[in-house]
PDB file of C-alpha atoms in Angstrom:
ATOM      1  CA  MET A   1       7.384  36.989 -33.727  1.00 86.00           C
ATOM      2  CA  TYR A   2       4.115  35.026 -33.842  1.00 95.00           C
ATOM      3  CA  ILE A   3       4.872  32.493 -31.124  1.00 94.00           C
ATOM      4  CA  LYS A   4       5.688  35.353 -28.725  1.00 93.00           C
ATOM      5  CA  ASN A   5       2.280  37.027 -29.135  1.00 94.00           C
ATOM      6  CA  GLY A   6       0.938  35.031 -26.205  1.00 92.00           C
ATOM      7  CA  PHE A   7       3.317  36.864 -23.876  1.00 94.00           C
ATOM      8  CA  PHE A   8       1.255  40.042 -24.224  1.00 93.00           C
ATOM      9  CA  VAL A   9      -2.258  38.747 -23.545  1.00 94.00           C
ATOM     10  CA  LYS A  10      -4.294  39.215 -20.384  1.00 95.00           C
ATOM     11  CA  ASN A  11      -5.060  36.342 -17.980  1.00 95.00           C
ATOM     12  CA  LYS A  12      -2.256  34.081 -19.201  1.00 93.00           C
ATOM     13  CA  TRP A  13      -3.153  31.588 -16.460  1.00 91.00           C
ATOM     14  CA  PHE A  14      -6.426  30.862 -18.285  1.00 95.00           C
ATOM     15  CA  TYR A  15      -4.546  29.189 -21.153  1.00 93.00           C
ATOM     16  CA  PHE A  16      -4.293  25.987 -19.191  1.00 88.00           C
ATOM     17  CA  ILE A  17      -7.996  25.617 -18.383  1.00 92.00           C
ATOM     18  CA  PRO A  18      -9.203  24.827 -21.945  1.00 90.00           C
ATOM     19  CA  ILE A  19      -5.946  22.992 -22.719  1.00 89.00           C
ATOM     20  CA  SER A  20      -6.288  20.795 -19.613  1.00 89.00           C
ATOM     21  CA  LEU A  21      -9.965  20.095 -20.326  1.00 86.00           C
ATOM     22  CA  PHE A  22      -9.171  19.155 -23.916  1.00 79.00           C
ATOM     23  CA  LEU A  23      -6.323  16.926 -22.759  1.00 79.00           C
ATOM     24  CA  LEU A  24      -8.489  15.157 -20.173  1.00 80.00           C
ATOM     25  CA  LEU A  25     -11.196  14.473 -22.745  1.00 76.00           C
ATOM     26  CA  ASN A  26      -8.683  12.870 -25.061  1.00 72.00           C
ATOM     27  CA  ILE A  27      -7.016  10.837 -22.317  1.00 70.00           C
ATOM     28  CA  ASN A  28     -10.482   9.450 -21.656  1.00 71.00           C
ATOM     29  CA  ALA A  29     -10.871   8.698 -25.385  1.00 66.00           C
ATOM     30  CA  PHE A  30      -7.507   6.905 -25.369  1.00 67.00           C
ATOM     31  CA  PHE A  31      -8.688   4.419 -22.735  1.00 66.00           C
ATOM     32  CA  SER A  32     -12.277   4.107 -23.975  1.00 65.00           C
ATOM     33  CA  PRO A  33     -13.465   1.464 -26.465  1.00 62.00           C
ATOM     34  CA  GLN A  34     -13.123   2.440 -30.120  1.00 65.00           C
ATOM     35  CA  PRO A  35     -16.509   3.722 -31.364  1.00 66.00           C
ATOM     36  CA  ASP A  36     -18.120   1.741 -34.175  1.00 68.00           C
ATOM     37  CA  TYR A  37     -18.240   4.459 -36.835  1.00 71.00           C
ATOM     38  CA  SER A  38     -19.662   2.201 -39.532  1.00 73.00           C
ATOM     39  CA  ALA A  39     -22.636   1.284 -37.358  1.00 74.00           C
ATOM     40  CA  LEU A  40     -23.250   4.929 -36.467  1.00 78.00           C
ATOM     41  CA  VAL A  41     -23.069   5.968 -40.121  1.00 81.00           C
ATOM     42  CA  ALA A  42     -25.416   3.136 -41.132  1.00 78.00           C
ATOM     43  CA  GLN A  43     -27.877   4.200 -38.458  1.00 84.00           C
ATOM     44  CA  VAL A  44     -27.812   7.966 -39.060  1.00 85.00           C
ATOM     45  CA  GLY A  45     -26.769   8.211 -42.724  1.00 89.00           C
ATOM     46  CA  GLU A  46     -23.549   9.475 -44.298  1.00 90.00           C
ATOM     47  CA  LEU A  47     -24.509  13.107 -44.852  1.00 93.00           C
ATOM     48  CA  PRO A  48     -26.257  13.672 -41.480  1.00 93.00           C
ATOM     49  CA  PHE A  49     -23.377  12.011 -39.614  1.00 91.00           C
ATOM     50  CA  PHE A  50     -20.757  14.036 -41.496  1.00 93.00           C
ATOM     51  CA  THR A  51     -22.720  17.256 -40.988  1.00 94.00           C
ATOM     52  CA  MET A  52     -23.058  16.694 -37.240  1.00 91.00           C
ATOM     53  CA  ASN A  53     -19.338  15.988 -36.945  1.00 91.00           C
ATOM     54  CA  VAL A  54     -18.086  19.049 -38.797  1.00 94.00           C
ATOM     55  CA  ALA A  55     -20.822  21.461 -37.667  1.00 95.00           C
ATOM     56  CA  LEU A  56     -19.863  20.813 -34.046  1.00 94.00           C
ATOM     57  CA  PHE A  57     -16.566  22.551 -34.734  1.00 95.00           C
ATOM     58  CA  LEU A  58     -18.381  25.796 -35.460  1.00 96.00           C
ATOM     59  CA  LEU A  59     -19.233  25.836 -31.747  1.00 96.00           C
ATOM     60  CA  PHE A  60     -15.634  25.022 -30.778  1.00 95.00           C
ATOM     61  CA  PHE A  61     -14.316  27.684 -33.163  1.00 97.00           C
ATOM     62  CA  THR A  62     -16.681  30.343 -31.783  1.00 97.00           C
ATOM     63  CA  LEU A  63     -15.864  29.423 -28.178  1.00 96.00           C
ATOM     64  CA  LEU A  64     -12.122  29.588 -28.811  1.00 96.00           C
ATOM     65  CA  PHE A  65     -12.386  33.019 -30.420  1.00 97.00           C
ATOM     66  CA  PHE A  66     -14.549  34.205 -27.528  1.00 97.00           C
ATOM     67  CA  ILE A  67     -11.867  33.114 -25.051  1.00 97.00           C
ATOM     68  CA  VAL A  68      -9.122  34.782 -27.066  1.00 97.00           C
ATOM     69  CA  ARG A  69     -10.937  38.090 -27.558  1.00 97.00           C
ATOM     70  CA  VAL A  70     -12.806  38.428 -24.235  1.00 96.00           C
ATOM     71  CA  ILE A  71     -10.658  36.636 -21.655  1.00 97.00           C
ATOM     72  CA  HIS A  72      -7.206  37.146 -23.165  1.00 97.00           C
ATOM     73  CA  ASN A  73      -8.050  40.394 -24.965  1.00 97.00           C
ATOM     74  CA  GLN A  74      -5.854  39.338 -27.883  1.00 97.00           C
ATOM     75  CA  PRO A  75      -6.610  40.796 -31.338  1.00 96.00           C
ATOM     76  CA  ILE A  76      -7.483  38.128 -33.903  1.00 96.00           C
ATOM     77  CA  VAL A  77      -4.641  39.350 -36.139  1.00 97.00           C
ATOM     78  CA  GLN A  78      -2.108  38.601 -33.378  1.00 96.00           C
ATOM     79  CA  PHE A  79      -3.801  35.244 -32.787  1.00 97.00           C
ATOM     80  CA  THR A  80      -3.306  34.435 -36.473  1.00 98.00           C
ATOM     81  CA  THR A  81       0.009  35.888 -37.562  1.00 97.00           C
ATOM     82  CA  GLY A  82       3.177  37.743 -36.657  1.00 96.00           C
ATOM     83  CA  ARG A  83       2.517  40.166 -39.508  1.00 97.00           C
ATOM     84  CA  LYS A  84       0.620  43.444 -39.218  1.00 95.00           C
ATOM     85  CA  LYS A  85      -2.372  41.921 -40.993  1.00 97.00           C
ATOM     86  CA  ILE A  86      -3.544  38.456 -42.006  1.00 97.00           C
ATOM     87  CA  ASP A  87      -2.047  37.430 -45.358  1.00 98.00           C
ATOM     88  CA  PHE A  88      -4.995  35.869 -47.177  1.00 98.00           C
ATOM     89  CA  LYS A  89      -2.843  35.348 -50.290  1.00 98.00           C
ATOM     90  CA  ARG A  90      -0.748  32.900 -48.267  1.00 98.00           C
ATOM     91  CA  ILE A  91      -3.868  31.005 -47.196  1.00 98.00           C
ATOM     92  CA  LEU A  92      -5.125  30.826 -50.782  1.00 98.00           C
ATOM     93  CA  PHE A  93      -1.726  29.781 -52.172  1.00 98.00           C
ATOM     94  CA  SER A  94      -1.345  26.981 -49.623  1.00 98.00           C
ATOM     95  CA  PHE A  95      -4.954  25.863 -50.169  1.00 98.00           C
ATOM     96  CA  SER A  96      -4.583  25.800 -53.955  1.00 98.00           C
ATOM     97  CA  LEU A  97      -1.194  24.084 -53.943  1.00 98.00           C
ATOM     98  CA  TRP A  98      -2.122  21.293 -51.550  1.00 98.00           C
ATOM     99  CA  GLY A  99      -5.584  20.904 -53.087  1.00 97.00           C
ATOM    100  CA  GLY A 100      -3.997  20.444 -56.499  1.00 97.00           C
ATOM    101  CA  ILE A 101      -1.593  17.830 -55.142  1.00 97.00           C
ATOM    102  CA  ILE A 102      -4.455  15.893 -53.505  1.00 97.00           C
ATOM    103  CA  VAL A 103      -6.432  15.867 -56.770  1.00 97.00           C
ATOM    104  CA  LEU A 104      -3.344  14.719 -58.689  1.00 96.00           C
ATOM    105  CA  GLN A 105      -2.567  11.980 -56.145  1.00 96.00           C
ATOM    106  CA  THR A 106      -6.163  10.752 -56.257  1.00 96.00           C
ATOM    107  CA  LEU A 107      -6.214  10.620 -60.065  1.00 96.00           C
ATOM    108  CA  LEU A 108      -2.877   8.778 -60.196  1.00 95.00           C
ATOM    109  CA  SER A 109      -3.951   6.270 -57.564  1.00 94.00           C
ATOM    110  CA  TYR A 110      -7.266   5.624 -59.347  1.00 95.00           C
ATOM    111  CA  TRP A 111      -5.434   5.192 -62.666  1.00 95.00           C
ATOM    112  CA  ILE A 112      -2.729   2.850 -61.300  1.00 93.00           C
ATOM    113  CA  PHE A 113      -4.918   0.870 -58.861  1.00 93.00           C
ATOM    114  CA  PRO A 114      -8.492   1.027 -60.268  1.00 94.00           C
ATOM    115  CA  SER A 115      -9.544  -2.131 -58.442  1.00 93.00           C
ATOM    116  CA  ASP A 116      -8.894  -0.391 -55.099  1.00 93.00           C
ATOM    117  CA  TYR A 117     -11.759   2.021 -55.741  1.00 95.00           C
ATOM    118  CA  GLN A 118     -15.448   2.010 -56.476  1.00 94.00           C
ATOM    119  CA  TRP A 119     -17.059   4.850 -58.443  1.00 95.00           C
ATOM    120  CA  ASN A 120     -19.676   6.371 -56.159  1.00 94.00           C
ATOM    121  CA  PHE A 121     -20.959   9.550 -57.811  1.00 94.00           C
ATOM    122  CA  GLU A 122     -24.590  10.453 -57.129  1.00 94.00           C
ATOM    123  CA  PRO A 123     -25.360  14.083 -58.084  1.00 95.00           C
ATOM    124  CA  ILE A 124     -27.676  15.258 -55.292  1.00 95.00           C
ATOM    125  CA  PRO A 125     -25.780  13.707 -52.330  1.00 95.00           C
ATOM    126  CA  PHE A 126     -22.425  14.701 -53.850  1.00 96.00           C
ATOM    127  CA  PHE A 127     -23.212  18.370 -54.440  1.00 96.00           C
ATOM    128  CA  THR A 128     -24.923  18.580 -51.053  1.00 96.00           C
ATOM    129  CA  LEU A 129     -21.692  17.204 -49.563  1.00 96.00           C
ATOM    130  CA  VAL A 130     -19.617  19.831 -51.379  1.00 96.00           C
ATOM    131  CA  LEU A 131     -21.860  22.593 -50.040  1.00 97.00           C
ATOM    132  CA  ILE A 132     -21.686  21.262 -46.471  1.00 96.00           C
ATOM    133  CA  SER A 133     -17.900  20.981 -46.758  1.00 97.00           C
ATOM    134  CA  LEU A 134     -17.642  24.557 -48.016  1.00 96.00           C
ATOM    135  CA  LEU A 135     -19.719  25.784 -45.080  1.00 96.00           C
ATOM    136  CA  PHE A 136     -18.152  23.841 -42.212  1.00 97.00           C
ATOM    137  CA  ILE A 137     -14.697  22.480 -43.116  1.00 97.00           C
ATOM    138  CA  PRO A 138     -13.079  25.945 -42.713  1.00 97.00           C
ATOM    139  CA  PHE A 139     -14.346  26.006 -39.115  1.00 97.00           C
ATOM    140  CA  GLN A 140     -13.409  22.370 -38.435  1.00 97.00           C
ATOM    141  CA  ALA A 141      -9.876  22.619 -39.837  1.00 97.00           C
ATOM    142  CA  GLY A 142      -9.562  26.232 -38.679  1.00 97.00           C
ATOM    143  CA  PHE A 143     -10.328  25.293 -35.078  1.00 97.00           C
ATOM    144  CA  GLU A 144      -7.616  22.644 -35.072  1.00 96.00           C
ATOM    145  CA  GLU A 145      -5.041  25.085 -36.456  1.00 97.00           C
ATOM    146  CA  TYR A 146      -5.965  27.945 -34.145  1.00 98.00           C
ATOM    147  CA  PHE A 147      -6.028  25.625 -31.135  1.00 96.00           C
ATOM    148  CA  PHE A 148      -2.894  23.526 -31.718  1.00 96.00           C
ATOM    149  CA  ARG A 149      -0.642  25.847 -33.730  1.00 96.00           C
ATOM    150  CA  GLY A 150      -2.050  29.000 -32.114  1.00 96.00           C
ATOM    151  CA  TYR A 151      -3.453  28.682 -28.609  1.00 96.00           C
ATOM    152  CA  PHE A 152      -1.430  25.652 -27.506  1.00 95.00           C
ATOM    153  CA  LEU A 153       1.801  26.804 -29.173  1.00 95.00           C
ATOM    154  CA  GLN A 154       1.660  30.267 -27.607  1.00 94.00           C
ATOM    155  CA  ALA A 155       0.789  28.842 -24.171  1.00 94.00           C
ATOM    156  CA  MET A 156       3.720  26.410 -24.281  1.00 94.00           C
ATOM    157  CA  ALA A 157       6.035  29.217 -25.349  1.00 94.00           C
ATOM    158  CA  ILE A 158       5.202  31.118 -22.148  1.00 94.00           C
ATOM    159  CA  VAL A 159       6.173  28.093 -20.050  1.00 92.00           C
ATOM    160  CA  SER A 160       9.236  26.895 -21.962  1.00 93.00           C
ATOM    161  CA  ARG A 161      10.699  30.165 -23.263  1.00 92.00           C
ATOM    162  CA  ASN A 162      11.875  28.391 -26.399  1.00 93.00           C
ATOM    163  CA  LYS A 163      10.406  27.161 -29.677  1.00 95.00           C
ATOM    164  CA  GLY A 164      11.421  23.506 -29.802  1.00 95.00           C
ATOM    165  CA  ILE A 165       9.320  22.335 -26.837  1.00 95.00           C
ATOM    166  CA  PRO A 166       6.075  23.968 -28.090  1.00 95.00           C
ATOM    167  CA  LEU A 167       6.737  22.510 -31.549  1.00 97.00           C
ATOM    168  CA  LEU A 168       7.292  19.005 -30.179  1.00 96.00           C
ATOM    169  CA  PHE A 169       4.419  18.940 -27.683  1.00 93.00           C
ATOM    170  CA  SER A 170       1.884  20.562 -29.995  1.00 94.00           C
ATOM    171  CA  SER A 171       2.719  17.889 -32.598  1.00 95.00           C
ATOM    172  CA  ILE A 172       2.362  15.018 -30.121  1.00 92.00           C
ATOM    173  CA  PHE A 173      -0.832  16.487 -28.676  1.00 90.00           C
ATOM    174  CA  PHE A 174      -2.263  16.949 -32.175  1.00 93.00           C
ATOM    175  CA  GLY A 175      -1.548  13.296 -32.953  1.00 90.00           C
ATOM    176  CA  LEU A 176      -2.997  11.926 -29.733  1.00 86.00           C
ATOM    177  CA  VAL A 177      -6.341  13.725 -30.051  1.00 86.00           C
ATOM    178  CA  HIS A 178      -6.995  11.639 -33.171  1.00 87.00           C
ATOM    179  CA  VAL A 179      -6.856   8.409 -31.192  1.00 83.00           C
ATOM    180  CA  ALA A 180     -10.616   7.859 -31.521  1.00 80.00           C
ATOM    181  CA  ASN A 181     -10.487   8.097 -35.332  1.00 84.00           C
ATOM    182  CA  PRO A 182     -11.509   4.856 -37.066  1.00 83.00           C
ATOM    183  CA  GLU A 183      -8.152   4.768 -38.918  1.00 86.00           C
ATOM    184  CA  ILE A 184      -6.513   3.980 -35.571  1.00 84.00           C
ATOM    185  CA  GLY A 185      -8.966   1.173 -34.893  1.00 79.00           C
ATOM    186  CA  LYS A 186      -8.257  -0.272 -38.337  1.00 82.00           C
ATOM    187  CA  MET A 187      -4.470   0.166 -38.528  1.00 84.00           C
ATOM    188  CA  GLY A 188      -3.416   0.288 -34.873  1.00 83.00           C
ATOM    189  CA  TYR A 189      -1.885   2.883 -32.580  1.00 82.00           C
ATOM    190  CA  GLY A 190       1.227   3.056 -34.763  1.00 87.00           C
ATOM    191  CA  PHE A 191      -0.825   5.074 -37.234  1.00 88.00           C
ATOM    192  CA  LEU A 192      -0.786   7.922 -34.699  1.00 90.00           C
ATOM    193  CA  LEU A 193       2.783   8.578 -35.873  1.00 93.00           C
ATOM    194  CA  PHE A 194       1.331   9.832 -39.164  1.00 94.00           C
ATOM    195  CA  TYR A 195      -0.868  12.318 -37.307  1.00 94.00           C
ATOM    196  CA  ILE A 196       2.069  13.398 -35.130  1.00 95.00           C
ATOM    197  CA  SER A 197       4.224  13.829 -38.245  1.00 96.00           C
ATOM    198  CA  LEU A 198       1.489  15.918 -39.841  1.00 97.00           C
ATOM    199  CA  GLY A 199       1.297  18.034 -36.686  1.00 97.00           C
ATOM    200  CA  LEU A 200       5.075  18.502 -36.829  1.00 97.00           C
ATOM    201  CA  PHE A 201       4.855  19.577 -40.465  1.00 98.00           C
ATOM    202  CA  LEU A 202       2.138  22.144 -39.673  1.00 98.00           C
ATOM    203  CA  GLY A 203       4.112  23.387 -36.674  1.00 97.00           C
ATOM    204  CA  ILE A 204       7.167  23.890 -38.875  1.00 98.00           C
ATOM    205  CA  LEU A 205       5.055  25.905 -41.333  1.00 98.00           C
ATOM    206  CA  THR A 206       3.806  28.091 -38.477  1.00 98.00           C
ATOM    207  CA  LEU A 207       7.216  28.792 -36.958  1.00 98.00           C
ATOM    208  CA  MET A 208       9.122  29.209 -40.201  1.00 98.00           C
ATOM    209  CA  ASP A 209       6.492  31.476 -41.763  1.00 98.00           C
ATOM    210  CA  ASP A 210       5.700  33.345 -38.521  1.00 97.00           C
ATOM    211  CA  GLY A 211       1.955  32.752 -38.693  1.00 97.00           C
ATOM    212  CA  LEU A 212      -0.910  30.349 -39.259  1.00 98.00           C
ATOM    213  CA  GLU A 213      -1.754  31.318 -42.837  1.00 98.00           C
ATOM    214  CA  LEU A 214       0.045  28.462 -44.613  1.00 98.00           C
ATOM    215  CA  SER A 215      -1.078  25.821 -42.123  1.00 98.00           C
ATOM    216  CA  LEU A 216      -4.671  27.093 -42.337  1.00 98.00           C
ATOM    217  CA  GLY A 217      -4.665  26.869 -46.130  1.00 98.00           C
ATOM    218  CA  PHE A 218      -3.134  23.393 -46.051  1.00 98.00           C
ATOM    219  CA  HIS A 219      -5.460  21.962 -43.398  1.00 98.00           C
ATOM    220  CA  ILE A 220      -8.642  23.385 -44.933  1.00 98.00           C
ATOM    221  CA  ALA A 221      -7.655  22.076 -48.377  1.00 98.00           C
ATOM    222  CA  ASN A 222      -6.729  18.671 -46.978  1.00 97.00           C
ATOM    223  CA  ASN A 223     -10.056  18.081 -45.239  1.00 96.00           C
ATOM    224  CA  PHE A 224     -12.137  19.778 -47.932  1.00 96.00           C
ATOM    225  CA  PHE A 225     -10.837  17.764 -50.888  1.00 96.00           C
ATOM    226  CA  ILE A 226     -10.617  14.482 -48.998  1.00 95.00           C
ATOM    227  CA  SER A 227     -14.238  14.834 -47.883  1.00 95.00           C
ATOM    228  CA  PHE A 228     -15.612  14.551 -51.402  1.00 94.00           C
ATOM    229  CA  LEU A 229     -12.854  12.887 -53.462  1.00 96.00           C
ATOM    230  CA  THR A 230     -12.357   9.556 -51.719  1.00 94.00           C
ATOM    231  CA  THR A 231     -13.463   8.020 -48.428  1.00 90.00           C
ATOM    232  CA  SER A 232     -13.782   4.518 -47.026  1.00 88.00           C
ATOM    233  CA  SER A 233     -15.602   2.492 -44.384  1.00 82.00           C
ATOM    234  CA  TRP A 234     -12.606   2.926 -42.055  1.00 84.00           C
ATOM    235  CA  SER A 235     -11.890   6.645 -42.511  1.00 86.00           C
ATOM    236  CA  VAL A 236     -13.026   9.437 -40.196  1.00 85.00           C
ATOM    237  CA  PHE A 237     -14.888  11.066 -43.100  1.00 87.00           C
ATOM    238  CA  GLN A 238     -17.508   8.626 -44.403  1.00 88.00           C
ATOM    239  CA  THR A 239     -19.346  10.548 -47.079  1.00 93.00           C
ATOM    240  CA  PRO A 240     -21.042  10.154 -50.484  1.00 94.00           C
ATOM    241  CA  SER A 241     -17.711  10.983 -52.128  1.00 95.00           C
ATOM    242  CA  LEU A 242     -16.744  10.478 -55.766  1.00 95.00           C
ATOM    243  CA  LEU A 243     -14.766   7.353 -54.925  1.00 95.00           C
ATOM    244  CA  LYS A 244     -14.972   4.706 -52.236  1.00 94.00           C
ATOM    245  CA  GLU A 245     -11.729   2.970 -51.334  1.00 93.00           C
ATOM    246  CA  VAL A 246     -12.524  -0.750 -51.063  1.00 91.00           C
ATOM    247  CA  SER A 247      -9.008  -2.168 -50.601  1.00 87.00           C
ATOM    248  CA  GLU A 248      -7.626  -3.254 -47.239  1.00 84.00           C
ATOM    249  CA  PRO A 249      -5.318  -0.540 -45.887  1.00 83.00           C
ATOM    250  CA  GLU A 250      -1.698  -1.375 -45.153  1.00 84.00           C
ATOM    251  CA  ILE A 251       1.401   0.688 -44.505  1.00 87.00           C
ATOM    252  CA  THR A 252       3.766  -0.085 -47.385  1.00 87.00           C
ATOM    253  CA  GLY A 253       6.824   1.671 -48.746  1.00 90.00           C
ATOM    254  CA  LEU A 254       4.639   3.262 -51.413  1.00 89.00           C
ATOM    255  CA  TYR A 255       2.219   4.506 -48.750  1.00 89.00           C
ATOM    256  CA  LEU A 256       5.078   6.096 -46.783  1.00 92.00           C
ATOM    257  CA  LEU A 257       6.430   7.696 -49.949  1.00 94.00           C
ATOM    258  CA  SER A 258       3.027   9.098 -50.970  1.00 93.00           C
ATOM    259  CA  PHE A 259       2.575  10.567 -47.472  1.00 94.00           C
ATOM    260  CA  PHE A 260       5.971  12.118 -46.740  1.00 96.00           C
ATOM    261  CA  LEU A 261       7.261  13.096 -50.202  1.00 96.00           C
ATOM    262  CA  PRO A 262       4.489  15.665 -50.918  1.00 97.00           C
ATOM    263  CA  LEU A 263       5.036  17.253 -47.482  1.00 97.00           C
ATOM    264  CA  LEU A 264       8.770  17.603 -48.180  1.00 97.00           C
ATOM    265  CA  LEU A 265       7.939  19.056 -51.604  1.00 97.00           C
ATOM    266  CA  LEU A 266       5.645  21.633 -49.975  1.00 97.00           C
ATOM    267  CA  LEU A 267       8.338  22.619 -47.484  1.00 97.00           C
ATOM    268  CA  TYR A 268      10.751  23.150 -50.367  1.00 98.00           C
ATOM    269  CA  ILE A 269       8.261  25.264 -52.356  1.00 98.00           C
ATOM    270  CA  PHE A 270       7.275  27.385 -49.350  1.00 98.00           C
ATOM    271  CA  ALA A 271      10.903  27.860 -48.308  1.00 98.00           C
ATOM    272  CA  LYS A 272      11.855  29.062 -51.778  1.00 97.00           C
ATOM    273  CA  LYS A 273       8.801  31.266 -52.273  1.00 98.00           C
ATOM    274  CA  TYR A 274       8.943  32.948 -48.868  1.00 97.00           C
ATOM    275  CA  HIS A 275      12.748  32.966 -48.501  1.00 97.00           C
ATOM    276  CA  TRP A 276      12.950  30.992 -45.262  1.00 97.00           C
ATOM    277  CA  THR A 277      16.343  31.077 -43.591  1.00 95.00           C
ATOM    278  CA  ASP A 278      17.855  30.342 -40.165  1.00 94.00           C
ATOM    279  CA  TRP A 279      15.841  27.158 -39.655  1.00 96.00           C
ATOM    280  CA  LYS A 280      17.617  26.163 -36.433  1.00 95.00           C
ATOM    281  CA  SER A 281      16.846  29.424 -34.662  1.00 95.00           C
ATOM    282  CA  ARG A 282      13.256  29.633 -35.926  1.00 95.00           C
ATOM    283  CA  LEU A 283      12.419  26.066 -34.901  1.00 97.00           C
ATOM    284  CA  PHE A 284      14.507  25.513 -31.775  1.00 95.00           C
ATOM    285  CA  GLY A 285      15.821  28.889 -30.640  1.00 94.00           C
ATOM    286  CA  LYS A 286      15.150  30.611 -27.336  1.00 93.00           C
ATOM    287  CA  ILE A 287      12.393  33.206 -26.964  1.00 91.00           C
ATOM    288  CA  ASP A 288      13.822  36.393 -25.482  1.00 79.00           C
TER     289      ASP A 288
END
């Protein structure tokens, strides 16, 4: 059982040092003024700003793995999955499936609402962006999955001795750390519910599939394809993407449908493919 792997590490008390530090930093962000991303991007440039943002996560990723291997003495396989070895086919399947859905959604949106977008393709900046995304997005998205669905989930399991509380709190925590994103400044704190819902979805993948492989594939694909397909002046990724969204964002029924329906579709496909059963016990049962 993946969530129970944290029970067998050394220095379990150390879990709460990085978690507490991370929480304090984000509490500070919650009460601090919203940073002016557009001004920063205009001053530094889209590609340098994007590179600095995602490259920073290579440091976070390395530090987290150092803590897990050296302080907790936990094998990376046990930090990743409840299986005997990491299932890279699961990662690739999830990446390909969600990447394909993002491409399809983008094409449909551009076809139905062409006035909402501006064609932005410039060969050298675009292909440089793709290369940078290939190099650093796996570390950026990977850190978030290993920290929230791995480190945080396993730490909460030790305290709560059940699965529901880690699932709930990891989802809320995941949502709240995005409070400084420019989407929140543009659309209000209510938009955090979308991040919390996404965290819940990824937590369900982790618990139902007994590992991080599907959530890793999903998260890497999500950030990778979004980085170069379509961005806007109010999104956290402001890049020389293919398309620039120029419409004013608003939460409509169509927006809700386009957000939640694909996630439900993915859950259905994964459940059928990997024969998920006993949802209640896997998501909310006690840990013996």
